[in-house]
JSON list of C-alpha atoms in Angstrom, two decimals:
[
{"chain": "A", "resi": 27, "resn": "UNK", "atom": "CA", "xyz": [0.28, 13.18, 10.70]},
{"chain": "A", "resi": 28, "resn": "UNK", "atom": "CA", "xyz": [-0.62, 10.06, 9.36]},
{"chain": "A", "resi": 29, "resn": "UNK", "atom": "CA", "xyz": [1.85, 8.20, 6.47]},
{"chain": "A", "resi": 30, "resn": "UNK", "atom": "CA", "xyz": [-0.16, 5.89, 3.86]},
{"chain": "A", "resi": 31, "resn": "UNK", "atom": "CA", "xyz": [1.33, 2.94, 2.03]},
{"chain": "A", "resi": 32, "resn": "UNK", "atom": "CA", "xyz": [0.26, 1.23, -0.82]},
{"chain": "A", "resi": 33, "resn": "UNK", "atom": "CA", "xyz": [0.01, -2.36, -2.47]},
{"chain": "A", "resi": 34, "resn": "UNK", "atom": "CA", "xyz": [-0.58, -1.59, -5.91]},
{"chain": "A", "resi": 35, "resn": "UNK", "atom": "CA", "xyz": [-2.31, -3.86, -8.61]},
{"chain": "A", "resi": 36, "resn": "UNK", "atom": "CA", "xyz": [-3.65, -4.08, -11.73]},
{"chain": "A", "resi": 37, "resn": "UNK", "atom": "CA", "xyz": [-7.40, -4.84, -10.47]},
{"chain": "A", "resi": 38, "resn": "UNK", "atom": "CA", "xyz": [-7.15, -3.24, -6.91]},
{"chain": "A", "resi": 39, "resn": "UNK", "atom": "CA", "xyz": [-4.92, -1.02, -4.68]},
{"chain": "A", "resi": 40, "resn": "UNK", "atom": "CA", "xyz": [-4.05, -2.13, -0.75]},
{"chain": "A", "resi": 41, "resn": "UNK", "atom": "CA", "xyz": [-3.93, 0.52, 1.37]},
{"chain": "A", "resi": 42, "resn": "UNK", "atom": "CA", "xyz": [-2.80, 1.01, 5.12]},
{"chain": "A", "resi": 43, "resn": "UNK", "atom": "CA", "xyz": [-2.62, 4.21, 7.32]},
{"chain": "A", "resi": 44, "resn": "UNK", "atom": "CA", "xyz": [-0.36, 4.80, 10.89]},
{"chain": "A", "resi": 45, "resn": "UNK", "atom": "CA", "xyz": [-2.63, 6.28, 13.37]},
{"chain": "A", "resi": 46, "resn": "UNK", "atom": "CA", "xyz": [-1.56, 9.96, 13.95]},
{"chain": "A", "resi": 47, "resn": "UNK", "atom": "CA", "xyz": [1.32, 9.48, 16.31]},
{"chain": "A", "resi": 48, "resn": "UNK", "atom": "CA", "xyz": [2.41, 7.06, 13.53]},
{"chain": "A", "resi": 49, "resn": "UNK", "atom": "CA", "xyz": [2.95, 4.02, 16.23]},
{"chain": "A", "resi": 50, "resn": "UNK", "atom": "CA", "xyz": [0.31, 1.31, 14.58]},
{"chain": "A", "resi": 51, "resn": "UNK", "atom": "CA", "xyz": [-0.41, 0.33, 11.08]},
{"chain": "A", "resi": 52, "resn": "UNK", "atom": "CA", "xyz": [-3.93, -0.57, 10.15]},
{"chain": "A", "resi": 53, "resn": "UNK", "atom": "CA", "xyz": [-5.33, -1.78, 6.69]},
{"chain": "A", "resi": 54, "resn": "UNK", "atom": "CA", "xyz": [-7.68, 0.94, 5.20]},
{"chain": "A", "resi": 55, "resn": "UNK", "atom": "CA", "xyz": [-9.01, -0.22, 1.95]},
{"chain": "A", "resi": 56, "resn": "UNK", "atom": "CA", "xyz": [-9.22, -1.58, -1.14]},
{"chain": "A", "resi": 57, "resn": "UNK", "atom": "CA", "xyz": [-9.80, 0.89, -4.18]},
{"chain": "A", "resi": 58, "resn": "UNK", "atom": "CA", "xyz": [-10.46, -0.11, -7.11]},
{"chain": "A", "resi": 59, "resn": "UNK", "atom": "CA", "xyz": [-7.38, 1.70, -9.52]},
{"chain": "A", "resi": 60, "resn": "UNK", "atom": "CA", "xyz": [-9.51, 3.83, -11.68]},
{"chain": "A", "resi": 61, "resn": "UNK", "atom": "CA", "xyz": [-10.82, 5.42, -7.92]},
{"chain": "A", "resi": 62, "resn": "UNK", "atom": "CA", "xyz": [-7.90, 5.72, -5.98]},
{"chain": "A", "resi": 63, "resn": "UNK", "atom": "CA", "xyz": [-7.49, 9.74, -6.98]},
{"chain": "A", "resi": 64, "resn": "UNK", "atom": "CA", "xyz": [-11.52, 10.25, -5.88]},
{"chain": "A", "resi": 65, "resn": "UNK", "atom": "CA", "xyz": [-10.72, 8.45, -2.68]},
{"chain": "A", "resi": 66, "resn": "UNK", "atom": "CA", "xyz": [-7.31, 10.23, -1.99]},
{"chain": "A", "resi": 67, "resn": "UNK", "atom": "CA", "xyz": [-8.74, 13.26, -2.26]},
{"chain": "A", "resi": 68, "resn": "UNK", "atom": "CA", "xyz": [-11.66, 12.96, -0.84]},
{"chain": "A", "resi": 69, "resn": "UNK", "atom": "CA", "xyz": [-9.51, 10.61, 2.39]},
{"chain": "A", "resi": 70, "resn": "UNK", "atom": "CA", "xyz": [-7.25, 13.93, 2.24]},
{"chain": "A", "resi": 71, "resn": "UNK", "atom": "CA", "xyz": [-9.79, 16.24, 3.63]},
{"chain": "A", "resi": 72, "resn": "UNK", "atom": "CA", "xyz": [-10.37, 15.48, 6.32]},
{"chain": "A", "resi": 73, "resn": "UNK", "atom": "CA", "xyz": [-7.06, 12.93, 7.50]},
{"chain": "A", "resi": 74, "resn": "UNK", "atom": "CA", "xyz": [-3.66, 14.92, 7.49]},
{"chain": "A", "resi": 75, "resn": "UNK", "atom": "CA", "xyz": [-0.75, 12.61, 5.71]},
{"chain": "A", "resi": 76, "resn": "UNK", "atom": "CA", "xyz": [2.86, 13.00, 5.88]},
{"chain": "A", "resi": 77, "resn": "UNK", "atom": "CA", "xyz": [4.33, 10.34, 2.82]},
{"chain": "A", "resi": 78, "resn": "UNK", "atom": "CA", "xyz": [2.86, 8.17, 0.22]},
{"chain": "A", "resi": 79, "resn": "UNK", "atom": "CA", "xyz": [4.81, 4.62, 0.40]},
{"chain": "A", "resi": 80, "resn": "UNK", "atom": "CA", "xyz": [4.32, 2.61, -2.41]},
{"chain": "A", "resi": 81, "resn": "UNK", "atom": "CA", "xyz": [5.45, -1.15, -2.79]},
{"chain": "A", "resi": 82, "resn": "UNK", "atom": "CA", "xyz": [8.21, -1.30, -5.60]},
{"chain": "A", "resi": 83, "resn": "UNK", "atom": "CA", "xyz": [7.60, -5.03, -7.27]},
{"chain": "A", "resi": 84, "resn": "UNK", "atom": "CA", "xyz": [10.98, -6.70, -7.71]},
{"chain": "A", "resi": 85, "resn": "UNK", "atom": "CA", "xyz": [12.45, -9.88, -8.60]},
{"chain": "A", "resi": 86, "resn": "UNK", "atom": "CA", "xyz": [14.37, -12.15, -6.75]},
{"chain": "A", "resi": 87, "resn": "UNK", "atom": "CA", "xyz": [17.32, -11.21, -8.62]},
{"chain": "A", "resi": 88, "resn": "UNK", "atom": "CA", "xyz": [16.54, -7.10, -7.73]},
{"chain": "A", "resi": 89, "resn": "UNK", "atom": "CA", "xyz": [15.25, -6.39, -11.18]},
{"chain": "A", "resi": 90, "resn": "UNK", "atom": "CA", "xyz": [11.84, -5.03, -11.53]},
{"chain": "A", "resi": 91, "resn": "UNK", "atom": "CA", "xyz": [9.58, -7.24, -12.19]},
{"chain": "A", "resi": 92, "resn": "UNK", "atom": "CA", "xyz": [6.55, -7.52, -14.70]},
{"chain": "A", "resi": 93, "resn": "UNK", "atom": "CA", "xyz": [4.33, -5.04, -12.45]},
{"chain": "A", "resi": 94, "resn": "UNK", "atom": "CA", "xyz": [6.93, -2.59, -12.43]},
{"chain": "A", "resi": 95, "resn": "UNK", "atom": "CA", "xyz": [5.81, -0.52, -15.05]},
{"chain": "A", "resi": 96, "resn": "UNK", "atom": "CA", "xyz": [2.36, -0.07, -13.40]},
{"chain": "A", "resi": 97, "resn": "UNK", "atom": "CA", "xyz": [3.59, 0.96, -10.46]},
{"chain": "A", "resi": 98, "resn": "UNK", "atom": "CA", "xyz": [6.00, 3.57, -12.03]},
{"chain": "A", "resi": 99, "resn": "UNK", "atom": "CA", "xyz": [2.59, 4.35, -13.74]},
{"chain": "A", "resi": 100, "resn": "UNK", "atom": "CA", "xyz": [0.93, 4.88, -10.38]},
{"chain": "A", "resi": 101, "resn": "UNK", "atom": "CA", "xyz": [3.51, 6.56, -8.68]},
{"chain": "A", "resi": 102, "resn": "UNK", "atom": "CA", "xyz": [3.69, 9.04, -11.45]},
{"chain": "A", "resi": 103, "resn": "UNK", "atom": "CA", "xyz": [-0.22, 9.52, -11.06]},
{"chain": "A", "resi": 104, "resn": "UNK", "atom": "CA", "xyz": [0.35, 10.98, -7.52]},
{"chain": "A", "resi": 105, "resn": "UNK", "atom": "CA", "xyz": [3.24, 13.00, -8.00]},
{"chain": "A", "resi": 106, "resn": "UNK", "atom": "CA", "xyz": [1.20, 14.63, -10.93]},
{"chain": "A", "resi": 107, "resn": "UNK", "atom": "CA", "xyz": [-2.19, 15.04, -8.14]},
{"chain": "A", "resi": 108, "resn": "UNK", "atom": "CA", "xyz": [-0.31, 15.51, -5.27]},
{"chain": "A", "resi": 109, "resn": "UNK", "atom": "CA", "xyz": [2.77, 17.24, -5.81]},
{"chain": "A", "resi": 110, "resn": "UNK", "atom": "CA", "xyz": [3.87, 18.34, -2.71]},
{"chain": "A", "resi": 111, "resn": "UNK", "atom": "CA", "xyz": [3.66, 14.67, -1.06]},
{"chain": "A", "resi": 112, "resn": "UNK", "atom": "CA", "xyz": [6.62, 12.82, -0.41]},
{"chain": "A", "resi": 113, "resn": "UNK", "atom": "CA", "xyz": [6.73, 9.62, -2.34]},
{"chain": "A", "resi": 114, "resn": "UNK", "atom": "CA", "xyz": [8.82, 6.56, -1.04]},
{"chain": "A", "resi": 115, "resn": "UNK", "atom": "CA", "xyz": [9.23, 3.33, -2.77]},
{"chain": "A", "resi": 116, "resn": "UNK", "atom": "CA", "xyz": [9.65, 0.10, -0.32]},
{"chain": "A", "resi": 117, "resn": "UNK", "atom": "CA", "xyz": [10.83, -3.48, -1.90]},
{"chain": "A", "resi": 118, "resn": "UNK", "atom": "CA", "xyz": [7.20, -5.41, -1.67]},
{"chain": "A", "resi": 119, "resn": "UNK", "atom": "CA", "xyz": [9.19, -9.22, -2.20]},
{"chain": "A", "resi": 120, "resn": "UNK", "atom": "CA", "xyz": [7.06, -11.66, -0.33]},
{"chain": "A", "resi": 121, "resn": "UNK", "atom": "CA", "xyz": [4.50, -9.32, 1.49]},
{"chain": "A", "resi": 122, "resn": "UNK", "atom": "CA", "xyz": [1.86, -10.82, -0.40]},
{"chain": "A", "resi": 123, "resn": "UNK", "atom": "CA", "xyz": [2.91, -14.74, 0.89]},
{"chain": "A", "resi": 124, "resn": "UNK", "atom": "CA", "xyz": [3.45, -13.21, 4.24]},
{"chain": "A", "resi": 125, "resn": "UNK", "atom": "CA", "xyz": [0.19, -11.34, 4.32]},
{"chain": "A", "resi": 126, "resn": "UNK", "atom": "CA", "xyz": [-1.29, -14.98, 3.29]},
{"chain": "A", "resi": 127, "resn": "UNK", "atom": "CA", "xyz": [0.50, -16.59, 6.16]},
{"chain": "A", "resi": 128, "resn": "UNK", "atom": "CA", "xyz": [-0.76, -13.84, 8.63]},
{"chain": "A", "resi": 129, "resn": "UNK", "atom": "CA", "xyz": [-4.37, -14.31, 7.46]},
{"chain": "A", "resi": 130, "resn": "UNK", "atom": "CA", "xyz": [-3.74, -18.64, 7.95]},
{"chain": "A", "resi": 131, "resn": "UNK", "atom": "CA", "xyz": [-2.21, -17.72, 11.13]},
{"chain": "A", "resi": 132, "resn": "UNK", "atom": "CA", "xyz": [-5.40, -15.93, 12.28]},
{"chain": "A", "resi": 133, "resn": "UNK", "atom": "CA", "xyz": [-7.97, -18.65, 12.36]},
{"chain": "A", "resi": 134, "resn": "UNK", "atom": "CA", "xyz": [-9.58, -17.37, 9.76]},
{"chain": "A", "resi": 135, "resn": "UNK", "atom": "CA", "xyz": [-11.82, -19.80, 7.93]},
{"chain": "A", "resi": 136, "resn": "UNK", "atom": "CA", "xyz": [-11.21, -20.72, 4.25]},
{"chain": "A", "resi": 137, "resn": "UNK", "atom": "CA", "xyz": [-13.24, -18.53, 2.59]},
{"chain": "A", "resi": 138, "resn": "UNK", "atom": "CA", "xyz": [-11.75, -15.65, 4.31]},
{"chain": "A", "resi": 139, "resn": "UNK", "atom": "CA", "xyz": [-7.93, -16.39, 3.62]},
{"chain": "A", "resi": 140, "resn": "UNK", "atom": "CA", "xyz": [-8.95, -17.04, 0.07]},
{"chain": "A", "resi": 141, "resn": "UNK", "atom": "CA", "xyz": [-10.29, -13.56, -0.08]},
{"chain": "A", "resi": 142, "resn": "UNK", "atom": "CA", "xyz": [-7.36, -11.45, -2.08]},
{"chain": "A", "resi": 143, "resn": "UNK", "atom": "CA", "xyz": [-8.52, -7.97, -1.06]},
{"chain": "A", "resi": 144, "resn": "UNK", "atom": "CA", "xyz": [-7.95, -8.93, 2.62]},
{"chain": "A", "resi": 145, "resn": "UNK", "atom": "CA", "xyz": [-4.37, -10.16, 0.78]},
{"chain": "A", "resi": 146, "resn": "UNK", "atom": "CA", "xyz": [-4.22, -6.93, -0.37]},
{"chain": "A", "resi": 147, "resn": "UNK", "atom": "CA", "xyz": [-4.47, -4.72, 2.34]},
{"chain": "A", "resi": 148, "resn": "UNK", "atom": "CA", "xyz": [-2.58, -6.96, 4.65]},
{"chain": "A", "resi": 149, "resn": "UNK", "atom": "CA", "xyz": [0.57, -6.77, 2.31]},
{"chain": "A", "resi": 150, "resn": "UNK", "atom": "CA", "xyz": [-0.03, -2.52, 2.35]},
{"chain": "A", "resi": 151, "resn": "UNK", "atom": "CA", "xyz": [0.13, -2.97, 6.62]},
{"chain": "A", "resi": 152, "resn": "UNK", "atom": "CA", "xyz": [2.91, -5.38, 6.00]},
{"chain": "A", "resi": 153, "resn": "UNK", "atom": "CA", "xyz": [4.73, -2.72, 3.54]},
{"chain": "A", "resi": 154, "resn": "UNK", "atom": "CA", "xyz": [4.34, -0.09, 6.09]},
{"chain": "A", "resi": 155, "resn": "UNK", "atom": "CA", "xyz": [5.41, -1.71, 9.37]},
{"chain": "A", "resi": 156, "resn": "UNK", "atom": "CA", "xyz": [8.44, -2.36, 6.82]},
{"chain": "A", "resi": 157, "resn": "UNK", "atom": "CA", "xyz": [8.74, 1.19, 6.12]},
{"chain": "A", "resi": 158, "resn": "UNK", "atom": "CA", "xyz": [8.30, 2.50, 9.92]},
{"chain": "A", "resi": 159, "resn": "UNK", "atom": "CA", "xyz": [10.86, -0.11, 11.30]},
{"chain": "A", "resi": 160, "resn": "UNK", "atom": "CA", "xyz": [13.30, 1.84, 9.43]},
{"chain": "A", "resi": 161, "resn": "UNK", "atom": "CA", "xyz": [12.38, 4.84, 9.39]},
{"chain": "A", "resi": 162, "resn": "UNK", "atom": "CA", "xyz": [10.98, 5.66, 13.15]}
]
């Protein structure tokens, strides 16, 4: 079974997958928040998931920060739709200036590291390789 993280935000949603045996992370998508429920459900009929992982914004000094109470907002949205999925919240501090890093790192030309939905998804891979160094 696969396990899913997410990089939630106001105007889109990152989101990474493991393969099956849960060895590799790989960015999915970027959903639009008023569509991630259609595309959950619709990604859950045909993919078998384990967890939901969802980045928990914080700030340097370990409070939440601003975003927080999306997220909480979010989170509360799939415990609602999908009951019986584990949840698990993962610290998201800097995945969004190391996903930008990665993408410079890559070659990529400016246009491309500019684009934030590549940002996006990279920080959900990022959250999830987090998540599986820990947990596998």
């Amino acid at each position: 079974m696969r396990i899913m993280a997410f990089d939630y935000g106001t105007k889109r949603i990152g989101i990474a997958v493991t393969d099956p045996l849960q060895i590799i992370a790989t960015g999915l998508d970027n959903i639009h928040p008023n569509n991630i429920i259609e595309f959950l459900k619709k990604y859950l009929q045909t993919e078998q998931v384990e967890r939901f992982i969802v980045g928990e914004p914080k700030q340097m000094d370990n409070t939440p920060s601003q975003s927080a109470i999306h997220v909480k907002g979010f989170v509360n949205l799939l415990k609602k739709t999908f009951p019986e999925m584990p949840i698990e919240m993962i610290d998201e501090r800097f995945t969004s200036k190391m996903a930008s890093a990665t993408i410079a790192q890559s070659g990529m030309n400016k246009k491309n590291r500019q684009n934030k939905e590549l940002v996006d998804t990279i920080s959900a891979v990022i959250l999830l390789q987090s998540w599986m160094e820990r947990n596998i």
